[in-house]
Amino acid sequence: VWSGLRPRGAVDHVNVELAYATADKQLSLDVTAQKWKRKPGSDVRGMSVEPTWFPYALNIVGGAVRYRDGAVELKDVVAAHGKTTVTLNGASQFTDDGGWRVKLDRLAADRMECDHELTTALPGGLGDAVRRLHVSGPVNMLGTLELWGDGQPDRMPAAAWDLSFDIENGSLDAGMPLEHIHGSTRLAGN
């Protein structure tokens, strides 16, 4: 999973707690890593992820990741790609055979542009479909996304989603140009 995310950069604070319960001979590991929000233009080492299965670089602006005894919690994570801001909370579990499951709650993307970088990163025929519609104007997204995989870093994970998309004063071309579009749609499936 870690290599599939392709993380780069530095975190601002790491706290590690290691405990051993002698009564039941259990070892417990609790690690919290934080990226503190900075003012724009501040001189600080950045951090980014660019998943192999969604090659769209996200610069991590703030948030925390906590690993505790095989589970990971994402709290108040904020990331950016150009003018797009992504925020999320989430949790993940790992299995002994290398499998994993991640659920992103309160996943929000503000001011997404349906540009070449995004449409190229979208899986399967979704990117081609969005590209053919010539969507322009900022799109906002809100909802949940769940991903799971078998631990093979180059294999596309399975997904389930419940996402709402909103566009204000946008345009598209579905065989006929449509301009000044205002509205939303909800997509749910797997």
mmCIF file of N, CA and C in Angstrom, residues 63-172:
data_model
loop_
_atom_site.group_PDB
_atom_site.id
_atom_site.type_symbol
_atom_site.label_atom_id
_atom_site.label_comp_id
_atom_site.label_asym_id
_atom_site.label_seq_id
_atom_site.Cartn_x
_atom_site.Cartn_y
_atom_site.Cartn_z
ATOM 1 N N GLY A 63 -2.723 18.113 8.266
ATOM 2 C CA GLY A 63 -3.463 16.948 8.708
ATOM 3 C C GLY A 63 -2.608 15.991 9.504
ATOM 4 N N ALA A 64 -3.225 14.902 9.929
ATOM 5 C CA ALA A 64 -2.532 13.908 10.743
ATOM 6 C C ALA A 64 -2.869 12.508 10.257
ATOM 7 N N VAL A 65 -1.887 11.619 10.399
ATOM 8 C CA VAL A 65 -2.054 10.197 10.110
ATOM 9 C C VAL A 65 -1.656 9.448 11.373
ATOM 10 N N ARG A 66 -2.526 8.553 11.814
ATOM 11 C CA ARG A 66 -2.232 7.781 13.024
ATOM 12 C C ARG A 66 -2.293 6.293 12.695
ATOM 13 N N TYR A 67 -1.225 5.589 13.027
ATOM 14 C CA TYR A 67 -1.175 4.134 12.903
ATOM 15 C C TYR A 67 -1.227 3.560 14.312
ATOM 16 N N ARG A 68 -2.148 2.638 14.528
ATOM 17 C CA ARG A 68 -2.217 1.997 15.844
ATOM 18 C C ARG A 68 -2.606 0.544 15.675
ATOM 19 N N ASP A 69 -1.661 -0.323 15.959
ATOM 20 C CA ASP A 69 -1.890 -1.766 15.976
ATOM 21 C C ASP A 69 -2.613 -2.278 14.732
ATOM 22 N N GLY A 70 -2.133 -1.899 13.554
ATOM 23 C CA GLY A 70 -2.672 -2.424 12.303
ATOM 24 C C GLY A 70 -3.761 -1.599 11.652
ATOM 25 N N ALA A 71 -4.154 -0.515 12.253
ATOM 26 C CA ALA A 71 -5.186 0.352 11.671
ATOM 27 C C ALA A 71 -4.610 1.753 11.486
ATOM 28 N N VAL A 72 -5.061 2.425 10.436
ATOM 29 C CA VAL A 72 -4.614 3.787 10.144
ATOM 30 C C VAL A 72 -5.819 4.710 10.151
ATOM 31 N N GLU A 73 -5.653 5.873 10.781
ATOM 32 C CA GLU A 73 -6.689 6.906 10.802
ATOM 33 C C GLU A 73 -6.127 8.164 10.157
ATOM 34 N N LEU A 74 -6.883 8.747 9.238
ATOM 35 C CA LEU A 74 -6.537 10.019 8.596
ATOM 36 C C LEU A 74 -7.454 11.074 9.188
ATOM 37 N N LYS A 75 -6.879 12.163 9.690
ATOM 38 C CA LYS A 75 -7.695 13.184 10.358
ATOM 39 C C LYS A 75 -7.377 14.565 9.803
ATOM 40 N N ASP A 76 -8.412 15.226 9.312
ATOM 41 C CA ASP A 76 -8.320 16.607 8.840
ATOM 42 C C ASP A 76 -7.193 16.806 7.822
ATOM 43 N N VAL A 77 -7.066 15.865 6.896
ATOM 44 C CA VAL A 77 -6.034 15.967 5.863
ATOM 45 C C VAL A 77 -6.476 16.998 4.822
ATOM 46 N N VAL A 78 -5.569 17.904 4.477
ATOM 47 C CA VAL A 78 -5.809 18.924 3.454
ATOM 48 C C VAL A 78 -4.696 18.805 2.432
ATOM 49 N N ALA A 79 -5.084 18.725 1.154
ATOM 50 C CA ALA A 79 -4.103 18.606 0.072
ATOM 51 C C ALA A 79 -4.497 19.561 -1.051
ATOM 52 N N ALA A 80 -3.535 19.848 -1.924
ATOM 53 C CA ALA A 80 -3.787 20.774 -3.034
ATOM 54 C C ALA A 80 -3.164 20.244 -4.309
ATOM 55 N N HIS A 81 -3.824 20.568 -5.412
ATOM 56 C CA HIS A 81 -3.292 20.321 -6.756
ATOM 57 C C HIS A 81 -3.708 21.528 -7.594
ATOM 58 N N GLY A 82 -2.763 22.411 -7.851
ATOM 59 C CA GLY A 82 -3.114 23.653 -8.545
ATOM 60 C C GLY A 82 -4.103 24.442 -7.718
ATOM 61 N N LYS A 83 -5.241 24.813 -8.321
ATOM 62 C CA LYS A 83 -6.281 25.561 -7.607
ATOM 63 C C LYS A 83 -7.219 24.653 -6.814
ATOM 64 N N THR A 84 -7.082 23.353 -6.980
ATOM 65 C CA THR A 84 -7.966 22.399 -6.309
ATOM 66 C C THR A 84 -7.504 22.143 -4.884
ATOM 67 N N THR A 85 -8.454 22.177 -3.949
ATOM 68 C CA THR A 85 -8.188 21.826 -2.555
ATOM 69 C C THR A 85 -8.992 20.575 -2.215
ATOM 70 N N VAL A 86 -8.322 19.590 -1.620
ATOM 71 C CA VAL A 86 -8.959 18.340 -1.218
ATOM 72 C C VAL A 86 -8.867 18.218 0.290
ATOM 73 N N THR A 87 -9.981 17.895 0.939
ATOM 74 C CA THR A 87 -9.988 17.644 2.380
ATOM 75 C C THR A 87 -10.630 16.282 2.628
ATOM 76 N N LEU A 88 -10.183 15.609 3.692
ATOM 77 C CA LEU A 88 -10.749 14.295 3.979
ATOM 78 C C LEU A 88 -10.417 13.840 5.382
ATOM 79 N N ASN A 89 -11.220 12.894 5.844
ATOM 80 C CA ASN A 89 -10.960 12.084 7.023
ATOM 81 C C ASN A 89 -11.114 10.651 6.552
ATOM 82 N N GLY A 90 -10.490 9.716 7.230
ATOM 83 C CA GLY A 90 -10.631 8.346 6.790
ATOM 84 C C GLY A 90 -10.021 7.359 7.749
ATOM 85 N N ALA A 91 -10.197 6.088 7.416
ATOM 86 C CA ALA A 91 -9.651 5.005 8.217
ATOM 87 C C ALA A 91 -9.327 3.846 7.300
ATOM 88 N N SER A 92 -8.361 3.026 7.725
ATOM 89 C CA SER A 92 -8.021 1.848 6.937
ATOM 90 C C SER A 92 -7.690 0.680 7.841
ATOM 91 N N GLN A 93 -7.827 -0.485 7.271
ATOM 92 C CA GLN A 93 -7.493 -1.733 7.950
ATOM 93 C C GLN A 93 -6.618 -2.553 7.019
ATOM 94 N N PHE A 94 -5.759 -3.374 7.589
ATOM 95 C CA PHE A 94 -4.889 -4.248 6.816
ATOM 96 C C PHE A 94 -5.117 -5.680 7.262
ATOM 97 N N THR A 95 -4.980 -6.623 6.331
ATOM 98 C CA THR A 95 -5.141 -8.033 6.658
ATOM 99 C C THR A 95 -3.783 -8.716 6.647
ATOM 100 N N ASP A 96 -3.709 -9.859 7.281
ATOM 101 C CA ASP A 96 -2.456 -10.598 7.375
ATOM 102 C C ASP A 96 -1.925 -11.048 6.013
ATOM 103 N N ASP A 97 -2.808 -11.211 5.041
ATOM 104 C CA ASP A 97 -2.376 -11.670 3.719
ATOM 105 C C ASP A 97 -1.985 -10.532 2.778
ATOM 106 N N GLY A 98 -1.869 -9.295 3.300
ATOM 107 C CA GLY A 98 -1.443 -8.155 2.491
ATOM 108 C C GLY A 98 -2.583 -7.318 1.945
ATOM 109 N N GLY A 99 -3.810 -7.735 2.172
ATOM 110 C CA GLY A 99 -4.961 -6.966 1.708
ATOM 111 C C GLY A 99 -5.164 -5.711 2.546
ATOM 112 N N TRP A 100 -5.943 -4.789 2.013
ATOM 113 C CA TRP A 100 -6.194 -3.531 2.705
ATOM 114 C C TRP A 100 -7.545 -2.958 2.289
ATOM 115 N N ARG A 101 -8.080 -2.077 3.117
ATOM 116 C CA ARG A 101 -9.346 -1.382 2.855
ATOM 117 C C ARG A 101 -9.238 0.010 3.442
ATOM 118 N N VAL A 102 -9.585 1.026 2.646
ATOM 119 C CA VAL A 102 -9.552 2.418 3.084
ATOM 120 C C VAL A 102 -10.920 3.034 2.834
ATOM 121 N N LYS A 103 -11.465 3.692 3.825
ATOM 122 C CA LYS A 103 -12.716 4.433 3.653
ATOM 123 C C LYS A 103 -12.433 5.897 3.929
ATOM 124 N N LEU A 104 -12.664 6.743 2.924
ATOM 125 C CA LEU A 104 -12.488 8.185 3.054
ATOM 126 C C LEU A 104 -13.852 8.812 3.277
ATOM 127 N N ASP A 105 -14.034 9.399 4.455
ATOM 128 C CA ASP A 105 -15.278 10.081 4.806
ATOM 129 C C ASP A 105 -15.080 11.576 4.627
ATOM 130 N N ARG A 106 -16.160 12.263 4.426
ATOM 131 C CA ARG A 106 -16.094 13.724 4.253
ATOM 132 C C ARG A 106 -15.014 14.096 3.245
ATOM 133 N N LEU A 107 -14.966 13.338 2.159
ATOM 134 C CA LEU A 107 -14.033 13.633 1.073
ATOM 135 C C LEU A 107 -14.606 14.805 0.282
ATOM 136 N N ALA A 108 -13.849 15.884 0.209
ATOM 137 C CA ALA A 108 -14.309 17.076 -0.507
ATOM 138 C C ALA A 108 -13.192 17.577 -1.405
ATOM 139 N N ALA A 109 -13.561 17.957 -2.618
ATOM 140 C CA ALA A 109 -12.618 18.584 -3.545
ATOM 141 C C ALA A 109 -13.279 19.858 -4.045
ATOM 142 N N ASP A 110 -12.624 20.978 -3.838
ATOM 143 C CA ASP A 110 -13.164 22.273 -4.239
ATOM 144 C C ASP A 110 -12.369 22.821 -5.418
ATOM 145 N N ARG A 111 -13.083 23.358 -6.384
ATOM 146 C CA ARG A 111 -12.504 24.009 -7.568
ATOM 147 C C ARG A 111 -11.687 23.044 -8.435
ATOM 148 N N MET A 112 -12.207 21.809 -8.597
ATOM 149 C CA MET A 112 -11.543 20.868 -9.503
ATOM 150 C C MET A 112 -11.699 21.355 -10.936
ATOM 151 N N GLU A 113 -10.637 21.236 -11.680
ATOM 152 C CA GLU A 113 -10.672 21.534 -13.104
ATOM 153 C C GLU A 113 -10.563 20.210 -13.858
ATOM 154 N N CYS A 114 -11.437 19.988 -14.812
ATOM 155 C CA CYS A 114 -11.404 18.761 -15.604
ATOM 156 C C CYS A 114 -10.372 18.907 -16.714
ATOM 157 N N ASP A 115 -9.129 19.078 -16.301
ATOM 158 C CA ASP A 115 -8.031 19.298 -17.244
ATOM 159 C C ASP A 115 -7.377 17.967 -17.630
ATOM 160 N N HIS A 116 -6.335 18.062 -18.441
ATOM 161 C CA HIS A 116 -5.641 16.878 -18.938
ATOM 162 C C HIS A 116 -5.076 16.036 -17.788
ATOM 163 N N GLU A 117 -4.516 16.669 -16.763
ATOM 164 C CA GLU A 117 -3.945 15.922 -15.638
ATOM 165 C C GLU A 117 -5.000 15.082 -14.930
ATOM 166 N N LEU A 118 -6.177 15.651 -14.690
ATOM 167 C CA LEU A 118 -7.230 14.916 -14.000
ATOM 168 C C LEU A 118 -7.807 13.820 -14.882
ATOM 169 N N THR A 119 -8.146 14.142 -16.120
ATOM 170 C CA THR A 119 -8.776 13.141 -16.983
ATOM 171 C C THR A 119 -7.825 11.988 -17.305
ATOM 172 N N THR A 120 -6.534 12.247 -17.349
ATOM 173 C CA THR A 120 -5.557 11.175 -17.570
ATOM 174 C C THR A 120 -5.457 10.276 -16.348
ATOM 175 N N ALA A 121 -5.629 10.835 -15.159
ATOM 176 C CA ALA A 121 -5.519 10.066 -13.919
ATOM 177 C C ALA A 121 -6.766 9.225 -13.637
ATOM 178 N N LEU A 122 -7.923 9.634 -14.152
ATOM 179 C CA LEU A 122 -9.157 8.905 -13.863
ATOM 180 C C LEU A 122 -9.092 7.490 -14.428
ATOM 181 N N PRO A 123 -9.642 6.508 -13.694
ATOM 182 C CA PRO A 123 -9.524 5.113 -14.113
ATOM 183 C C PRO A 123 -10.424 4.739 -15.287
ATOM 184 N N GLY A 124 -9.983 3.697 -15.995
ATOM 185 C CA GLY A 124 -10.782 3.117 -17.071
ATOM 186 C C GLY A 124 -11.202 4.124 -18.106
ATOM 187 N N GLY A 125 -12.434 3.993 -18.572
ATOM 188 C CA GLY A 125 -12.974 4.895 -19.583
ATOM 189 C C GLY A 125 -13.540 6.178 -19.019
ATOM 190 N N LEU A 126 -13.481 6.344 -17.695
ATOM 191 C CA LEU A 126 -14.047 7.552 -17.082
ATOM 192 C C LEU A 126 -13.345 8.806 -17.564
ATOM 193 N N GLY A 127 -12.027 8.777 -17.636
ATOM 194 C CA GLY A 127 -11.277 9.942 -18.109
ATOM 195 C C GLY A 127 -11.632 10.305 -19.537
ATOM 196 N N ASP A 128 -11.763 9.297 -20.412
ATOM 197 C CA ASP A 128 -12.154 9.548 -21.806
ATOM 198 C C ASP A 128 -13.544 10.157 -21.880
ATOM 199 N N ALA A 129 -14.472 9.653 -21.061
ATOM 200 C CA ALA A 129 -15.846 10.180 -21.066
ATOM 201 C C ALA A 129 -15.870 11.644 -20.644
ATOM 202 N N VAL A 130 -15.152 11.983 -19.583
ATOM 203 C CA VAL A 130 -15.112 13.371 -19.107
ATOM 204 C C VAL A 130 -14.448 14.255 -20.159
ATOM 205 N N ARG A 131 -13.386 13.751 -20.771
ATOM 206 C CA ARG A 131 -12.669 14.523 -21.804
ATOM 207 C C ARG A 131 -13.586 14.810 -23.003
ATOM 208 N N ARG A 132 -14.373 13.818 -23.433
ATOM 209 C CA ARG A 132 -15.272 14.001 -24.584
ATOM 210 C C ARG A 132 -16.380 15.008 -24.299
ATOM 211 N N LEU A 133 -16.743 15.177 -23.033
ATOM 212 C CA LEU A 133 -17.786 16.143 -22.670
ATOM 213 C C LEU A 133 -17.268 17.578 -22.631
ATOM 214 N N HIS A 134 -15.944 17.752 -22.655
ATOM 215 C CA HIS A 134 -15.342 19.097 -22.633
ATOM 216 C C HIS A 134 -15.894 19.930 -21.470
ATOM 217 N N VAL A 135 -15.912 19.332 -20.284
ATOM 218 C CA VAL A 135 -16.407 20.038 -19.101
ATOM 219 C C VAL A 135 -15.438 21.158 -18.752
ATOM 220 N N SER A 136 -15.964 22.350 -18.550
ATOM 221 C CA SER A 136 -15.127 23.452 -18.096
ATOM 222 C C SER A 136 -15.841 24.198 -16.985
ATOM 223 N N GLY A 137 -15.056 24.858 -16.179
ATOM 224 C CA GLY A 137 -15.590 25.535 -15.005
ATOM 225 C C GLY A 137 -15.284 24.707 -13.777
ATOM 226 N N PRO A 138 -15.159 25.342 -12.632
ATOM 227 C CA PRO A 138 -14.804 24.605 -11.418
ATOM 228 C C PRO A 138 -15.925 23.675 -10.967
ATOM 229 N N VAL A 139 -15.516 22.461 -10.584
ATOM 230 C CA VAL A 139 -16.439 21.438 -10.095
ATOM 231 C C VAL A 139 -16.092 21.162 -8.635
ATOM 232 N N ASN A 140 -17.108 21.082 -7.788
ATOM 233 C CA ASN A 140 -16.917 20.729 -6.383
ATOM 234 C C ASN A 140 -17.459 19.327 -6.157
ATOM 235 N N MET A 141 -16.814 18.575 -5.283
ATOM 236 C CA MET A 141 -17.209 17.193 -5.012
ATOM 237 C C MET A 141 -17.273 16.986 -3.503
ATOM 238 N N LEU A 142 -18.254 16.191 -3.047
ATOM 239 C CA LEU A 142 -18.385 15.877 -1.628
ATOM 240 C C LEU A 142 -18.972 14.483 -1.491
ATOM 241 N N GLY A 143 -18.419 13.681 -0.563
ATOM 242 C CA GLY A 143 -18.990 12.363 -0.330
ATOM 243 C C GLY A 143 -18.014 11.409 0.304
ATOM 244 N N THR A 144 -18.226 10.108 0.025
ATOM 245 C CA THR A 144 -17.369 9.059 0.566
ATOM 246 C C THR A 144 -16.827 8.210 -0.569
ATOM 247 N N LEU A 145 -15.646 7.671 -0.336
ATOM 248 C CA LEU A 145 -14.985 6.791 -1.293
ATOM 249 C C LEU A 145 -14.332 5.678 -0.504
ATOM 250 N N GLU A 146 -14.578 4.441 -0.923
ATOM 251 C CA GLU A 146 -13.962 3.300 -0.264
ATOM 252 C C GLU A 146 -13.148 2.536 -1.296
ATOM 253 N N LEU A 147 -11.911 2.205 -0.946
ATOM 254 C CA LEU A 147 -11.004 1.482 -1.831
ATOM 255 C C LEU A 147 -10.490 0.253 -1.097
ATOM 256 N N TRP A 148 -10.285 -0.839 -1.843
ATOM 257 C CA TRP A 148 -9.696 -2.020 -1.231
ATOM 258 C C TRP A 148 -8.894 -2.783 -2.275
ATOM 259 N N GLY A 149 -7.875 -3.459 -1.773
ATOM 260 C CA GLY A 149 -6.995 -4.184 -2.675
ATOM 261 C C GLY A 149 -6.357 -5.374 -2.007
ATOM 262 N N ASP A 150 -5.614 -6.138 -2.818
ATOM 263 C CA ASP A 150 -4.988 -7.366 -2.337
ATOM 264 C C ASP A 150 -3.512 -7.204 -1.993
ATOM 265 N N GLY A 151 -3.008 -5.976 -2.017
ATOM 266 C CA GLY A 151 -1.629 -5.727 -1.640
ATOM 267 C C GLY A 151 -0.651 -5.686 -2.796
ATOM 268 N N GLN A 152 -1.114 -5.893 -4.016
ATOM 269 C CA GLN A 152 -0.243 -5.804 -5.180
ATOM 270 C C GLN A 152 -0.169 -4.341 -5.604
ATOM 271 N N PRO A 153 1.005 -3.681 -5.518
ATOM 272 C CA PRO A 153 1.083 -2.231 -5.709
ATOM 273 C C PRO A 153 0.709 -1.748 -7.109
ATOM 274 N N ASP A 154 0.884 -2.573 -8.133
ATOM 275 C CA ASP A 154 0.575 -2.117 -9.490
ATOM 276 C C ASP A 154 -0.826 -2.496 -9.944
ATOM 277 N N ARG A 155 -1.592 -3.104 -9.086
ATOM 278 C CA ARG A 155 -2.943 -3.524 -9.437
ATOM 279 C C ARG A 155 -3.948 -2.463 -9.002
ATOM 280 N N MET A 156 -4.898 -2.161 -9.873
ATOM 281 C CA MET A 156 -5.931 -1.163 -9.585
ATOM 282 C C MET A 156 -6.822 -1.664 -8.446
ATOM 283 N N PRO A 157 -7.027 -0.850 -7.404
ATOM 284 C CA PRO A 157 -7.903 -1.290 -6.306
ATOM 285 C C PRO A 157 -9.366 -1.280 -6.740
ATOM 286 N N ALA A 158 -10.179 -2.044 -6.027
ATOM 287 C CA ALA A 158 -11.627 -1.991 -6.221
ATOM 288 C C ALA A 158 -12.140 -0.761 -5.483
ATOM 289 N N ALA A 159 -13.328 -0.281 -5.866
ATOM 290 C CA ALA A 159 -13.834 0.956 -5.270
ATOM 291 C C ALA A 159 -15.350 0.946 -5.149
ATOM 292 N N ALA A 160 -15.837 1.670 -4.167
ATOM 293 C CA ALA A 160 -17.256 1.984 -4.010
ATOM 294 C C ALA A 160 -17.324 3.463 -3.662
ATOM 295 N N TRP A 161 -18.355 4.159 -4.154
ATOM 296 C CA TRP A 161 -18.418 5.603 -3.955
ATOM 297 C C TRP A 161 -19.849 6.080 -3.795
ATOM 298 N N ASP A 162 -19.981 7.184 -3.115
ATOM 299 C CA ASP A 162 -21.223 7.941 -2.986
ATOM 300 C C ASP A 162 -20.786 9.402 -2.984
ATOM 301 N N LEU A 163 -20.788 10.007 -4.158
ATOM 302 C CA LEU A 163 -20.217 11.339 -4.352
ATOM 303 C C LEU A 163 -21.214 12.272 -5.027
ATOM 304 N N SER A 164 -21.263 13.494 -4.544
ATOM 305 C CA SER A 164 -22.074 14.541 -5.179
ATOM 306 C C SER A 164 -21.130 15.528 -5.854
ATOM 307 N N PHE A 165 -21.484 15.931 -7.072
ATOM 308 C CA PHE A 165 -20.698 16.891 -7.842
ATOM 309 C C PHE A 165 -21.559 18.112 -8.111
ATOM 310 N N ASP A 166 -20.950 19.277 -7.973
ATOM 311 C CA ASP A 166 -21.660 20.537 -8.156
ATOM 312 C C ASP A 166 -20.844 21.425 -9.097
ATOM 313 N N ILE A 167 -21.519 22.053 -10.043
ATOM 314 C CA ILE A 167 -20.842 22.980 -10.954
ATOM 315 C C ILE A 167 -21.621 24.286 -10.972
ATOM 316 N N GLU A 168 -20.891 25.383 -10.969
ATOM 317 C CA GLU A 168 -21.505 26.713 -11.005
ATOM 318 C C GLU A 168 -20.947 27.474 -12.197
ATOM 319 N N ASN A 169 -21.822 27.886 -13.087
ATOM 320 C CA ASN A 169 -21.457 28.645 -14.288
ATOM 321 C C ASN A 169 -20.418 27.903 -15.132
ATOM 322 N N GLY A 170 -20.669 26.608 -15.311
ATOM 323 C CA GLY A 170 -19.782 25.782 -16.119
ATOM 324 C C GLY A 170 -20.333 25.578 -17.513
ATOM 325 N N SER A 171 -19.611 24.795 -18.288
ATOM 326 C CA SER A 171 -20.079 24.449 -19.626
ATOM 327 C C SER A 171 -19.630 23.041 -19.975
ATOM 328 N N LEU A 172 -20.309 22.455 -20.958
ATOM 329 C CA LEU A 172 -19.924 21.159 -21.491
ATOM 330 C C LEU A 172 -20.478 21.034 -22.901
#
